[in-house]
Coordinates of N, CA and C in Angstrom, one line a residue:
X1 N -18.3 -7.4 -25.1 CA -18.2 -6.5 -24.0 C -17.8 -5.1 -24.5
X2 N -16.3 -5.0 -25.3 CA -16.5 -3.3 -26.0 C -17.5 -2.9 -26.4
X3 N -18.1 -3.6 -27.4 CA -19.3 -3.2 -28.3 C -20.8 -2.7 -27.4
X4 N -20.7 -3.5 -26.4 CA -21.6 -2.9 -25.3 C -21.4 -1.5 -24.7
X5 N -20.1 -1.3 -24.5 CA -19.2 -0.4 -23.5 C -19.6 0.6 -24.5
X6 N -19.0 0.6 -25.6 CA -18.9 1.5 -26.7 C -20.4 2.5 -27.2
X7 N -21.6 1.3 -27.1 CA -22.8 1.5 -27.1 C -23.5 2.6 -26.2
X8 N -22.6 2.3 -24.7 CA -23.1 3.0 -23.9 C -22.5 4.3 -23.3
X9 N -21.7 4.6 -24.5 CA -21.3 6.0 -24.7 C -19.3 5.8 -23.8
X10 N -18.6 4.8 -23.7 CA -17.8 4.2 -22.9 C -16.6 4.8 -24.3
X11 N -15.1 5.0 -23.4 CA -14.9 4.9 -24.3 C -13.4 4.3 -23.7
X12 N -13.3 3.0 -24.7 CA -12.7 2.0 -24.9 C -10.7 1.6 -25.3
X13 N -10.1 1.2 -24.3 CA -9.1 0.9 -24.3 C -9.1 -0.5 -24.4
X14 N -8.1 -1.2 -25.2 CA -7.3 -2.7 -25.0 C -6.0 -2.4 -24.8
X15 N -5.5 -3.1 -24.0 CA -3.7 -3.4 -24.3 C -3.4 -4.8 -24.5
X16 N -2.0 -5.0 -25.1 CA -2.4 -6.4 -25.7 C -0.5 -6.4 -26.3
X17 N 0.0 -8.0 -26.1 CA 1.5 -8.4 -26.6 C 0.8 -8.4 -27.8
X18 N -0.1 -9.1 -28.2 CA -1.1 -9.3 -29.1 C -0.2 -10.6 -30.6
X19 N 0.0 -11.5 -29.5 CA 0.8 -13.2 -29.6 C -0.1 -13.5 -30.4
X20 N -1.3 -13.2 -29.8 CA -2.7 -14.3 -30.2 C -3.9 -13.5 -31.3
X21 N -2.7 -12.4 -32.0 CA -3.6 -11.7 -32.8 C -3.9 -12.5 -34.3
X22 N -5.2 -12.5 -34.7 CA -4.9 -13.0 -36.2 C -5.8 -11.7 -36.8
X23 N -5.9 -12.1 -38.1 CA -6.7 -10.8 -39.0 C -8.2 -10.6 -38.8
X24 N -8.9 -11.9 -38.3 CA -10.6 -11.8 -38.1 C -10.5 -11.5 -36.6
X25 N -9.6 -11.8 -36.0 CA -9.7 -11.1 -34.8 C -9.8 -9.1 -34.5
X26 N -8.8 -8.9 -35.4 CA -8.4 -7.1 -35.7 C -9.5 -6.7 -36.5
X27 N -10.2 -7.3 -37.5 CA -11.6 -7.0 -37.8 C -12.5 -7.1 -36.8
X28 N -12.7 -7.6 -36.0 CA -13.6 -8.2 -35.2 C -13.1 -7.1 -33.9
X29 N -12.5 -6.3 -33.7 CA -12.1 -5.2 -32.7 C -12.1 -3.7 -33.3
X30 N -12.1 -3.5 -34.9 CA -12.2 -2.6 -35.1 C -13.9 -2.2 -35.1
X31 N -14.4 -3.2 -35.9 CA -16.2 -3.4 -36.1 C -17.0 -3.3 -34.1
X32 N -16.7 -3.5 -33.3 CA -16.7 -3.6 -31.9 C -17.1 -2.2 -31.8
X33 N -16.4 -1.2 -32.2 CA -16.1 0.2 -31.8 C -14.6 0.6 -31.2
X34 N -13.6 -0.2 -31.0 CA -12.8 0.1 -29.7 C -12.6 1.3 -29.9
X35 N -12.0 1.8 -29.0 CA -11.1 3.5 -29.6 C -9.8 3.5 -29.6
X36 N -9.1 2.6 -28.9 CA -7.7 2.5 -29.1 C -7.2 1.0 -28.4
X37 N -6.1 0.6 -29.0 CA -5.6 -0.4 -29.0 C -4.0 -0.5 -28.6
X38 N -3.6 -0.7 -27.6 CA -2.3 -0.6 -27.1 C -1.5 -1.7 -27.4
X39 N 0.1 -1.9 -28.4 CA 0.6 -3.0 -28.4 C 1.6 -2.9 -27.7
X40 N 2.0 -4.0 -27.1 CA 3.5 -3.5 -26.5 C 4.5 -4.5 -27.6
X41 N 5.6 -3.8 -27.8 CA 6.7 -4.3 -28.6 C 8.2 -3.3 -28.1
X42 N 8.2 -4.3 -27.0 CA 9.9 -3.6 -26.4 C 11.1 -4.4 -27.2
X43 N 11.0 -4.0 -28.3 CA 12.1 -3.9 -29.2 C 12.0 -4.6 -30.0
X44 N 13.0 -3.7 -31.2 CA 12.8 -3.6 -32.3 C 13.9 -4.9 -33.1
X45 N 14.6 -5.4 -32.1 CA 14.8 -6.7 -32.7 C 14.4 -7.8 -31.9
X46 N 15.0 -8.9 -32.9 CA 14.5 -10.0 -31.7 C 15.5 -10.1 -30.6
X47 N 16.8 -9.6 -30.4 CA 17.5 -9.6 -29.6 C 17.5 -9.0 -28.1
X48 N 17.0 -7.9 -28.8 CA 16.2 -7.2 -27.2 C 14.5 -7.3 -27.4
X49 N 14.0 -7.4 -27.8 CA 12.9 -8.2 -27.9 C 12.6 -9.1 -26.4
X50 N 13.2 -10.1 -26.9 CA 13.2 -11.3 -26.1 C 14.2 -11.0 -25.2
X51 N 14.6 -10.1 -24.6 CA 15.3 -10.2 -23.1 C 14.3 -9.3 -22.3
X52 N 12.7 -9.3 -22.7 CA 11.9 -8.7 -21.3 C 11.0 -10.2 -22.5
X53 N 10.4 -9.6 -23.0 CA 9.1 -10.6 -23.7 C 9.5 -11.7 -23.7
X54 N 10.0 -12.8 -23.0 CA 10.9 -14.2 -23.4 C 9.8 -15.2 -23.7
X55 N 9.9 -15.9 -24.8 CA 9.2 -16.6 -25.5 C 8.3 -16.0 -26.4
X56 N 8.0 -14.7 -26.0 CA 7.7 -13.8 -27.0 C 7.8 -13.8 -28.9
X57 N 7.4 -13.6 -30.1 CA 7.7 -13.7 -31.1 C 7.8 -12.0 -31.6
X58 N 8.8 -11.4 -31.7 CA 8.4 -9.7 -32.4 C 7.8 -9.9 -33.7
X59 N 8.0 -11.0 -34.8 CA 7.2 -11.2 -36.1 C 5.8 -11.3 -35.8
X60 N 5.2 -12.0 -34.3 CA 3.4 -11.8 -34.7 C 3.4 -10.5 -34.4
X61 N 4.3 -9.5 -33.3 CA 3.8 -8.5 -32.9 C 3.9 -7.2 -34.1
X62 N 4.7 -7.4 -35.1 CA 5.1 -6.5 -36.2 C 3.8 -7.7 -37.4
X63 N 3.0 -8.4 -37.4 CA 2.2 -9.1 -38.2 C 1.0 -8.4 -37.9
X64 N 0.7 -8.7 -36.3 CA -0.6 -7.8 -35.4 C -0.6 -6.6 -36.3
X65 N -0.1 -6.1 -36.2 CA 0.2 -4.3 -36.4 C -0.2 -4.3 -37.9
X66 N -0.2 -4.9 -38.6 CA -0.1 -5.0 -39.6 C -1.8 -5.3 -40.4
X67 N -2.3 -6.1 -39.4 CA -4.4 -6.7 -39.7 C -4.2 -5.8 -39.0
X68 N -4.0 -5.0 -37.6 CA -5.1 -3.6 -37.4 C -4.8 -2.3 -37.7
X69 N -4.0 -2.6 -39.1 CA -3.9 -1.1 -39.8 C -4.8 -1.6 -40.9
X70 N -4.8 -3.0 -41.5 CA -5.5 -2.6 -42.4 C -7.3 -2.9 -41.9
X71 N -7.5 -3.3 -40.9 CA -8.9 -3.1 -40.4 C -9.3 -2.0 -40.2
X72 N -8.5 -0.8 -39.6 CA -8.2 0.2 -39.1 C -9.5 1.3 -38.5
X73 N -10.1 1.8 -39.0 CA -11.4 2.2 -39.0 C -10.9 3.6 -38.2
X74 N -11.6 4.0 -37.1 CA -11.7 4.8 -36.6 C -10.6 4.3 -35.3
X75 N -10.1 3.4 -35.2 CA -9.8 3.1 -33.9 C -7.9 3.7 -34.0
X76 N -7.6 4.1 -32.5 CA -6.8 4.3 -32.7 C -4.9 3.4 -32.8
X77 N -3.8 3.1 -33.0 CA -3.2 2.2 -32.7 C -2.2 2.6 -31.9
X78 N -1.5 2.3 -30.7 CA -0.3 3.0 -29.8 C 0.3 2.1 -30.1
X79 N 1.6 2.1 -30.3 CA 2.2 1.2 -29.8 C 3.4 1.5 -29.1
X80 N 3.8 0.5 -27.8 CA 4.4 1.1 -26.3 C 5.4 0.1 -26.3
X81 N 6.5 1.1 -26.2 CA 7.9 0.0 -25.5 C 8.4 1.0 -24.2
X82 N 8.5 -0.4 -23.6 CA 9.1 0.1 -22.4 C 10.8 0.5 -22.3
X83 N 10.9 1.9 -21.3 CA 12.4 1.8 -21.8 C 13.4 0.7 -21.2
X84 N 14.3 0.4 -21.4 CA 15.1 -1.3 -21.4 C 16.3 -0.8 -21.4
X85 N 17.7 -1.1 -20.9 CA 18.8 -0.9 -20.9 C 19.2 -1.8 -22.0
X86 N 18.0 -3.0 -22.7 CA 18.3 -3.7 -23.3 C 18.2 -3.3 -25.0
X87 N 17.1 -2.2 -24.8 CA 16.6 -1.9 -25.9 C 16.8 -0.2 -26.2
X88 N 17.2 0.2 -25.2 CA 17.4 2.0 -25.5 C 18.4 2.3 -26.9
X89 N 19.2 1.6 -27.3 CA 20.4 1.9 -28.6 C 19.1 1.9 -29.6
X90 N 17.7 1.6 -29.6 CA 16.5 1.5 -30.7 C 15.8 2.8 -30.5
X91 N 16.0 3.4 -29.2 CA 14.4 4.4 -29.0 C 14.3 4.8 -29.8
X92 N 15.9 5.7 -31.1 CA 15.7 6.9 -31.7 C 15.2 6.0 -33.2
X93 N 15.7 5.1 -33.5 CA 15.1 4.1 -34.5 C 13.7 4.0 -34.4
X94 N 13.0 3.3 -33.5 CA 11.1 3.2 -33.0 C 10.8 4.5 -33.5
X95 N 11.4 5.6 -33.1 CA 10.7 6.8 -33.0 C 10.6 7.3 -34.7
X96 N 11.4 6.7 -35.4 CA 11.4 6.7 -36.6 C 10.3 6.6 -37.3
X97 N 10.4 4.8 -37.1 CA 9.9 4.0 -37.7 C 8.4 3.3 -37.4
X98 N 7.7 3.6 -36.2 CA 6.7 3.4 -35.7 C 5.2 3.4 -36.8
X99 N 5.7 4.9 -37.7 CA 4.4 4.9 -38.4 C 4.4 4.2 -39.1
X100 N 5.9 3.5 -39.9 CA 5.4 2.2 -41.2 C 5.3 0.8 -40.6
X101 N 5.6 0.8 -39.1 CA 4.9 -0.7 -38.8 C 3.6 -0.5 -38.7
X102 N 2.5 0.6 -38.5 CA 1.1 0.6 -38.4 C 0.5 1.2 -37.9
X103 N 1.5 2.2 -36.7 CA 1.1 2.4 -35.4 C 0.5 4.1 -36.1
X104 N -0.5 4.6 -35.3 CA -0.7 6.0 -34.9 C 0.3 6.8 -34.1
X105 N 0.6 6.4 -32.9 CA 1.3 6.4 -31.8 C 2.4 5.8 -31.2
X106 N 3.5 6.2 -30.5 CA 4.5 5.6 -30.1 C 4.6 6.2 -28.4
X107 N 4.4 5.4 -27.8 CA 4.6 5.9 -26.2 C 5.9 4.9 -25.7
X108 N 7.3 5.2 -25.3 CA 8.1 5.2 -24.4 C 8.0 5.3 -22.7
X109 N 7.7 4.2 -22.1 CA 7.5 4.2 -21.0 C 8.0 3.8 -20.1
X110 N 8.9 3.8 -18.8 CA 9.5 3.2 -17.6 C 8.8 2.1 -17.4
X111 N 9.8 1.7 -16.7 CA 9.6 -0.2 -16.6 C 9.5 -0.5 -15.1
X112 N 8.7 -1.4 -15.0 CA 8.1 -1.6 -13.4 C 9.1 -3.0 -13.0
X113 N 10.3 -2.8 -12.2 CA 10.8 -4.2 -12.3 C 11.1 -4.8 -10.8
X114 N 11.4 -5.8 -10.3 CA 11.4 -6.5 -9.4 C 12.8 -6.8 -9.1
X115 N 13.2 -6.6 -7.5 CA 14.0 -6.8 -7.0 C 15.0 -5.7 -7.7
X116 N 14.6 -4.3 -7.3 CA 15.8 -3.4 -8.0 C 16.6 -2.7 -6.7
X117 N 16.1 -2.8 -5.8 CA 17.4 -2.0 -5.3 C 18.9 -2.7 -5.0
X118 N 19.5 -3.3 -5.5 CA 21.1 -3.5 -6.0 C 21.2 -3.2 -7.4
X119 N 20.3 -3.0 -8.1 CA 20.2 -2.5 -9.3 C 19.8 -3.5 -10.2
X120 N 19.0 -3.4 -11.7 CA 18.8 -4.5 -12.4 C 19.5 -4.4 -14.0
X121 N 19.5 -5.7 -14.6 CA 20.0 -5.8 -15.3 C 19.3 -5.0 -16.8
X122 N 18.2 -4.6 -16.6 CA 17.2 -4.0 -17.5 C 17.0 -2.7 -17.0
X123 N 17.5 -2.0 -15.9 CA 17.9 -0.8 -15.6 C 18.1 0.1 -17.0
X124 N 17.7 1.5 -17.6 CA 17.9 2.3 -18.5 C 19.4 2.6 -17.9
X125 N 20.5 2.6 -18.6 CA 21.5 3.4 -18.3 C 21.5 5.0 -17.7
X126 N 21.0 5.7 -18.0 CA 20.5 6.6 -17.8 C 19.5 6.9 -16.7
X127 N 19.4 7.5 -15.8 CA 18.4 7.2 -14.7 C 17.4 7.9 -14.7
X128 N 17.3 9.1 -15.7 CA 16.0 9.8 -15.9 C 14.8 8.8 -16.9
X129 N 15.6 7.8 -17.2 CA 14.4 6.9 -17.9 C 13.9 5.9 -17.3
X130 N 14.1 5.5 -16.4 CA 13.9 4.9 -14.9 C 12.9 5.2 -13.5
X131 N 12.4 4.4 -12.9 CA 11.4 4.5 -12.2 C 12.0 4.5 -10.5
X132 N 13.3 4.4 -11.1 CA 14.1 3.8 -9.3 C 15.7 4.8 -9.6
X133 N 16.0 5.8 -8.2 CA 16.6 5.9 -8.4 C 18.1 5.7 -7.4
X134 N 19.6 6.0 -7.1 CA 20.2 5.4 -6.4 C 20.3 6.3 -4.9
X135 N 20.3 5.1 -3.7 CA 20.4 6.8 -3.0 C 21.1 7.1 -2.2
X136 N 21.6 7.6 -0.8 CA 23.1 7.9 -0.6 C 23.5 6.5 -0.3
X137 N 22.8 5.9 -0.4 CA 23.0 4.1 1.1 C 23.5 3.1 0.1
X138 N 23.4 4.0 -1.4 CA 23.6 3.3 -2.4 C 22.7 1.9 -2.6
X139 N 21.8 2.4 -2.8 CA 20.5 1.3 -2.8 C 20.0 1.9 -3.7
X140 N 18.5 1.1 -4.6 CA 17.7 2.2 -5.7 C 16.5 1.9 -4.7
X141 N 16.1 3.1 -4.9 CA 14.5 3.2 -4.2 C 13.6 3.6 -4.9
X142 N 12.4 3.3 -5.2 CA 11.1 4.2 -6.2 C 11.3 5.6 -6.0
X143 N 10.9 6.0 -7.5 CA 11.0 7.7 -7.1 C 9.5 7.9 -6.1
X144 N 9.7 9.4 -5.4 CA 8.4 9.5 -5.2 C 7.7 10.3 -5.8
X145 N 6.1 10.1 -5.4 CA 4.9 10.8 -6.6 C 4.0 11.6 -5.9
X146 N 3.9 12.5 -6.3 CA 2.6 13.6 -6.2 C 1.5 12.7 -5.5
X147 N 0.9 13.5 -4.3 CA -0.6 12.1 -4.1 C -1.8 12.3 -5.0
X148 N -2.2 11.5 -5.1 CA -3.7 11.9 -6.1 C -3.5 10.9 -7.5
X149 N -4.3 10.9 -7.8 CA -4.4 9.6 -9.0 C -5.5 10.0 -9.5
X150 N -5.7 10.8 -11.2 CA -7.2 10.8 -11.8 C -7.5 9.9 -12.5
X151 N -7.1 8.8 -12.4 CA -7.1 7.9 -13.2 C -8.2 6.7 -12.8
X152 N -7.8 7.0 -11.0 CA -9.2 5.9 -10.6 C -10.5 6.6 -10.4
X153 N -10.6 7.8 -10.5 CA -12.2 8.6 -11.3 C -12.4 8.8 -12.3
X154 N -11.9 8.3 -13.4 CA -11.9 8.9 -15.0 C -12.5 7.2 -15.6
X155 N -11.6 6.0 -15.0 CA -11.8 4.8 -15.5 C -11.7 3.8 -14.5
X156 N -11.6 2.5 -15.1 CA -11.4 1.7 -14.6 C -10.8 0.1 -15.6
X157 N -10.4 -0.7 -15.1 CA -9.9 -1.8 -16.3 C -11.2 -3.2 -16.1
X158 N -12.0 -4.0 -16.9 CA -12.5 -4.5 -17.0 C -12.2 -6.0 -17.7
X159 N -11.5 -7.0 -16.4 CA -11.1 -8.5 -17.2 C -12.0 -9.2 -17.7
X160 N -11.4 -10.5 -18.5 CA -11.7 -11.1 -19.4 C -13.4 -11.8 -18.9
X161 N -12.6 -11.9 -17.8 CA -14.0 -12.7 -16.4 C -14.8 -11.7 -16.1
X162 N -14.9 -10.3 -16.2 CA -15.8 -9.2 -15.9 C -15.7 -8.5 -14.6
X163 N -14.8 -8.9 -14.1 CA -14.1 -8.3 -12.9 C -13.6 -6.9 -13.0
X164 N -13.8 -5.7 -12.1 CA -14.0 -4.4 -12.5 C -13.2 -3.9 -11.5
X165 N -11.9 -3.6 -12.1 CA -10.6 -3.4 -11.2 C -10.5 -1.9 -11.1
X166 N -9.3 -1.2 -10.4 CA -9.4 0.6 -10.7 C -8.7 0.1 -11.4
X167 N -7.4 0.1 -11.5 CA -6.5 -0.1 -12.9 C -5.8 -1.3 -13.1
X168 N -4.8 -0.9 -14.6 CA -4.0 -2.3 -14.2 C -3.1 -3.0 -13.4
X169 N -2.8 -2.0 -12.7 CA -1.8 -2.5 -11.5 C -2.2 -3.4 -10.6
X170 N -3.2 -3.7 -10.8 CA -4.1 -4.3 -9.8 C -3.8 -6.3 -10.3
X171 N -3.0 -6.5 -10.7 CA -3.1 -7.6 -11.0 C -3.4 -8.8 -10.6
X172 N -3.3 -8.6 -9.2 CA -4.1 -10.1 -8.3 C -5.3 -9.9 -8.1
X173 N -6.0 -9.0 -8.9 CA -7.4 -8.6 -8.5 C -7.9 -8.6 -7.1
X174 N -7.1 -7.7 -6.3 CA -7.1 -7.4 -5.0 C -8.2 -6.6 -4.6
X175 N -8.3 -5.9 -5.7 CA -9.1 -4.0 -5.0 C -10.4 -4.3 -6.0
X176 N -10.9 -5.5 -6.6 CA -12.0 -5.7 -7.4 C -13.3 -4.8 -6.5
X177 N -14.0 -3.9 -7.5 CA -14.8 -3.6 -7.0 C -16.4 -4.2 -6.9
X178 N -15.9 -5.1 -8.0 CA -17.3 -6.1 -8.3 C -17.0 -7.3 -9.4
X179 N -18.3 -7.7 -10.0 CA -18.1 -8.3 -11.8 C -19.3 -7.6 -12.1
X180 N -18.9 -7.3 -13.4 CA -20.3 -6.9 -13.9 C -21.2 -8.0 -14.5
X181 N -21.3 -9.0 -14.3 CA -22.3 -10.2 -14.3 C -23.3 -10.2 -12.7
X182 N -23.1 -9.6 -12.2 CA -23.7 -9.5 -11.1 C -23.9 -8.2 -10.5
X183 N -23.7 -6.8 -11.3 CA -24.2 -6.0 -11.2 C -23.7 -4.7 -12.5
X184 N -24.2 -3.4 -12.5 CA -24.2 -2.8 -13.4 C -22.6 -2.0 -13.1
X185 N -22.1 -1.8 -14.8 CA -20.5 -1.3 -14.2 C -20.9 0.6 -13.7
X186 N -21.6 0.7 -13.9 CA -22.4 2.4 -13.4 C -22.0 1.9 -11.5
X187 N -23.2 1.2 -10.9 CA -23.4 0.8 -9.9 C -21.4 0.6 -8.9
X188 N -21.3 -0.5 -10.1 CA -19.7 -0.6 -9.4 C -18.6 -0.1 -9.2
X189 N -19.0 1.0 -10.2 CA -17.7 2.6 -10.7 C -18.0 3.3 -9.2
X190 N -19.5 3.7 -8.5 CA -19.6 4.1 -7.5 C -19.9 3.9 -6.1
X191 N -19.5 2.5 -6.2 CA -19.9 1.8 -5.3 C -18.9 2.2 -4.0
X192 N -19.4 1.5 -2.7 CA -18.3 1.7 -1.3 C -17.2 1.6 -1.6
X193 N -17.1 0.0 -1.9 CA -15.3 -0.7 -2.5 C -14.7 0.7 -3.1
X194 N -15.1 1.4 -4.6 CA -14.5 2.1 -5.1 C -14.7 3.1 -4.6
X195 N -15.3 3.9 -3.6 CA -15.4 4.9 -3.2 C -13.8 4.9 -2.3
X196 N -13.6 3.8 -1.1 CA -13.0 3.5 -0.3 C -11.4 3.5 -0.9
X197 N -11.4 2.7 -2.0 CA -10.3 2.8 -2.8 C -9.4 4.0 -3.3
X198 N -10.6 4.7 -3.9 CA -10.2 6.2 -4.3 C -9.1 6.7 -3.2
X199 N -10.0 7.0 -1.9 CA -9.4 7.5 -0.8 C -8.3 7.0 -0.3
X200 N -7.9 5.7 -0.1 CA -6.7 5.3 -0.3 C -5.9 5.6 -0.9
X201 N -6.1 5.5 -2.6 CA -5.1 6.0 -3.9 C -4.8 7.5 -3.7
X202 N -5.8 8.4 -2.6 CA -4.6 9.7 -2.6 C -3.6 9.6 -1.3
X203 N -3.8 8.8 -0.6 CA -2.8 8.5 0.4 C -1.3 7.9 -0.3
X204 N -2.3 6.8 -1.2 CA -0.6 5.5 -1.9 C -0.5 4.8 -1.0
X205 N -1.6 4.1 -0.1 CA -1.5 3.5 0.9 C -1.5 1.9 0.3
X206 N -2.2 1.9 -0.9 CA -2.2 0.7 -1.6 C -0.9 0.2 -2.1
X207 N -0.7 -1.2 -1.8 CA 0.6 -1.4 -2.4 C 0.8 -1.3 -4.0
X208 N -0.5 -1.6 -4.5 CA -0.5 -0.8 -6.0 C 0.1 0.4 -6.4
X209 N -0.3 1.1 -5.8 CA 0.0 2.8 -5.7 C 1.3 2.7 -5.4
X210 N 2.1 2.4 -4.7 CA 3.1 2.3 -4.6 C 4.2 2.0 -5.5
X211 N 4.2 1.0 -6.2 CA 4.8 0.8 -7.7 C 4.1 1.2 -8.6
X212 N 3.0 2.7 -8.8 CA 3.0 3.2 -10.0 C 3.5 4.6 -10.0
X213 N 3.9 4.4 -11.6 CA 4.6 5.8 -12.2 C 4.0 6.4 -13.1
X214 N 2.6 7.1 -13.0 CA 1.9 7.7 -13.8 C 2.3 9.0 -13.9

């Protein structure tokens, strides 16, 4: 499916814990064409590691990193932690260290978490690193966002099953605009579904839209 995408002038994102990476695998994604490859590794030990990734291993994800540097090619490597009350004492360490585990890239990113307004336990100390903030009622509430989203005209996320979502937030595959096994992803990028969608996403009427912080 990349190698198709890639063919057809596409140009190509994965994100990935990347548990299930081995080395013919990271060969087998560099040779594809991808263009970039997203790992997530929220922390740099196993300590805070494993208080968001639980059952998680940080040795495959520092192993991963390791076959797609040396596969490497043209593609690019990010790798993303989310910021963590668990894991912030590391950001200035990652930021270090990023380029000798493999990575190209280091993106620091707010955390999308459930049940916050009494506050969470993975809350950034700091609330400008955070996606929720407190408010007079002493509750946390989402910050709010600018309307508009170029993200659902620029792309779209494409699952394992061929299902052609606007992004990742979409994770119950609610807002599917199609599969591409049953029609062309040209046709489905502009189809009603996604036309209809767009229009929505500048309202934030979606409850997707709603919990993102782009």
């Amino acid at each position: 499916m990349i190698r198709e995408a890639h063919d057809a002038g596409l140009f190509t994102i994965v994100s990935t814990n990347a548990q299930a990476m081995t080395s013919e695998l990271a060969t087998a994604l560099v040779t594809s064409g991808l263009d970039r490859i997203i790992v997530s590794m929220d922390g740099f030990t196993d300590a805070s590691y494993n208080a968001y990734r639980i059952g998680g291993s940080l040795e495959k994800t520092k192993q991963a990193l390791r076959w797609l540097r040396e596969a490497k090619g043209r593609m690019v490597i990010e790798l993303q932690c989310l910021r963590l009350r668990t894991n912030e004492h590391e950001w200035g360490e990652m930021k270090m260290q990023y380029k000798s585990l493999g990575a190209d890239k280091l993106t620091l990113k707010t955390a999308q978490l459930y049940d916050y307004a009494d506050g969470h336990p993975l809350m950034p100390s700091e609330e400008k690193y955070s996606r929720y903030i407190k408010g007079k009622d002493g509750k946390y509430h989402r910050r709010k966002l600018s309307k508009g989203c170029w993200r659902v005209w620029s792309g779209c996320v494409i699952t394992t099953s061929g299902e052609v979502l606007p992004c990742c937030y979409d994770k119950g595959h609610a807002f599917s605009y199609g599969n591409i096994m049953e029609a062309s992803i040209k046709d489905l990028f502009r189809s009603e579904k996604a036309q209809a969608f767009r229009k929505a996403a500048y309202q934030q009427t979606p409850n997707i839209c709603q919990e993102c912080y782009k």
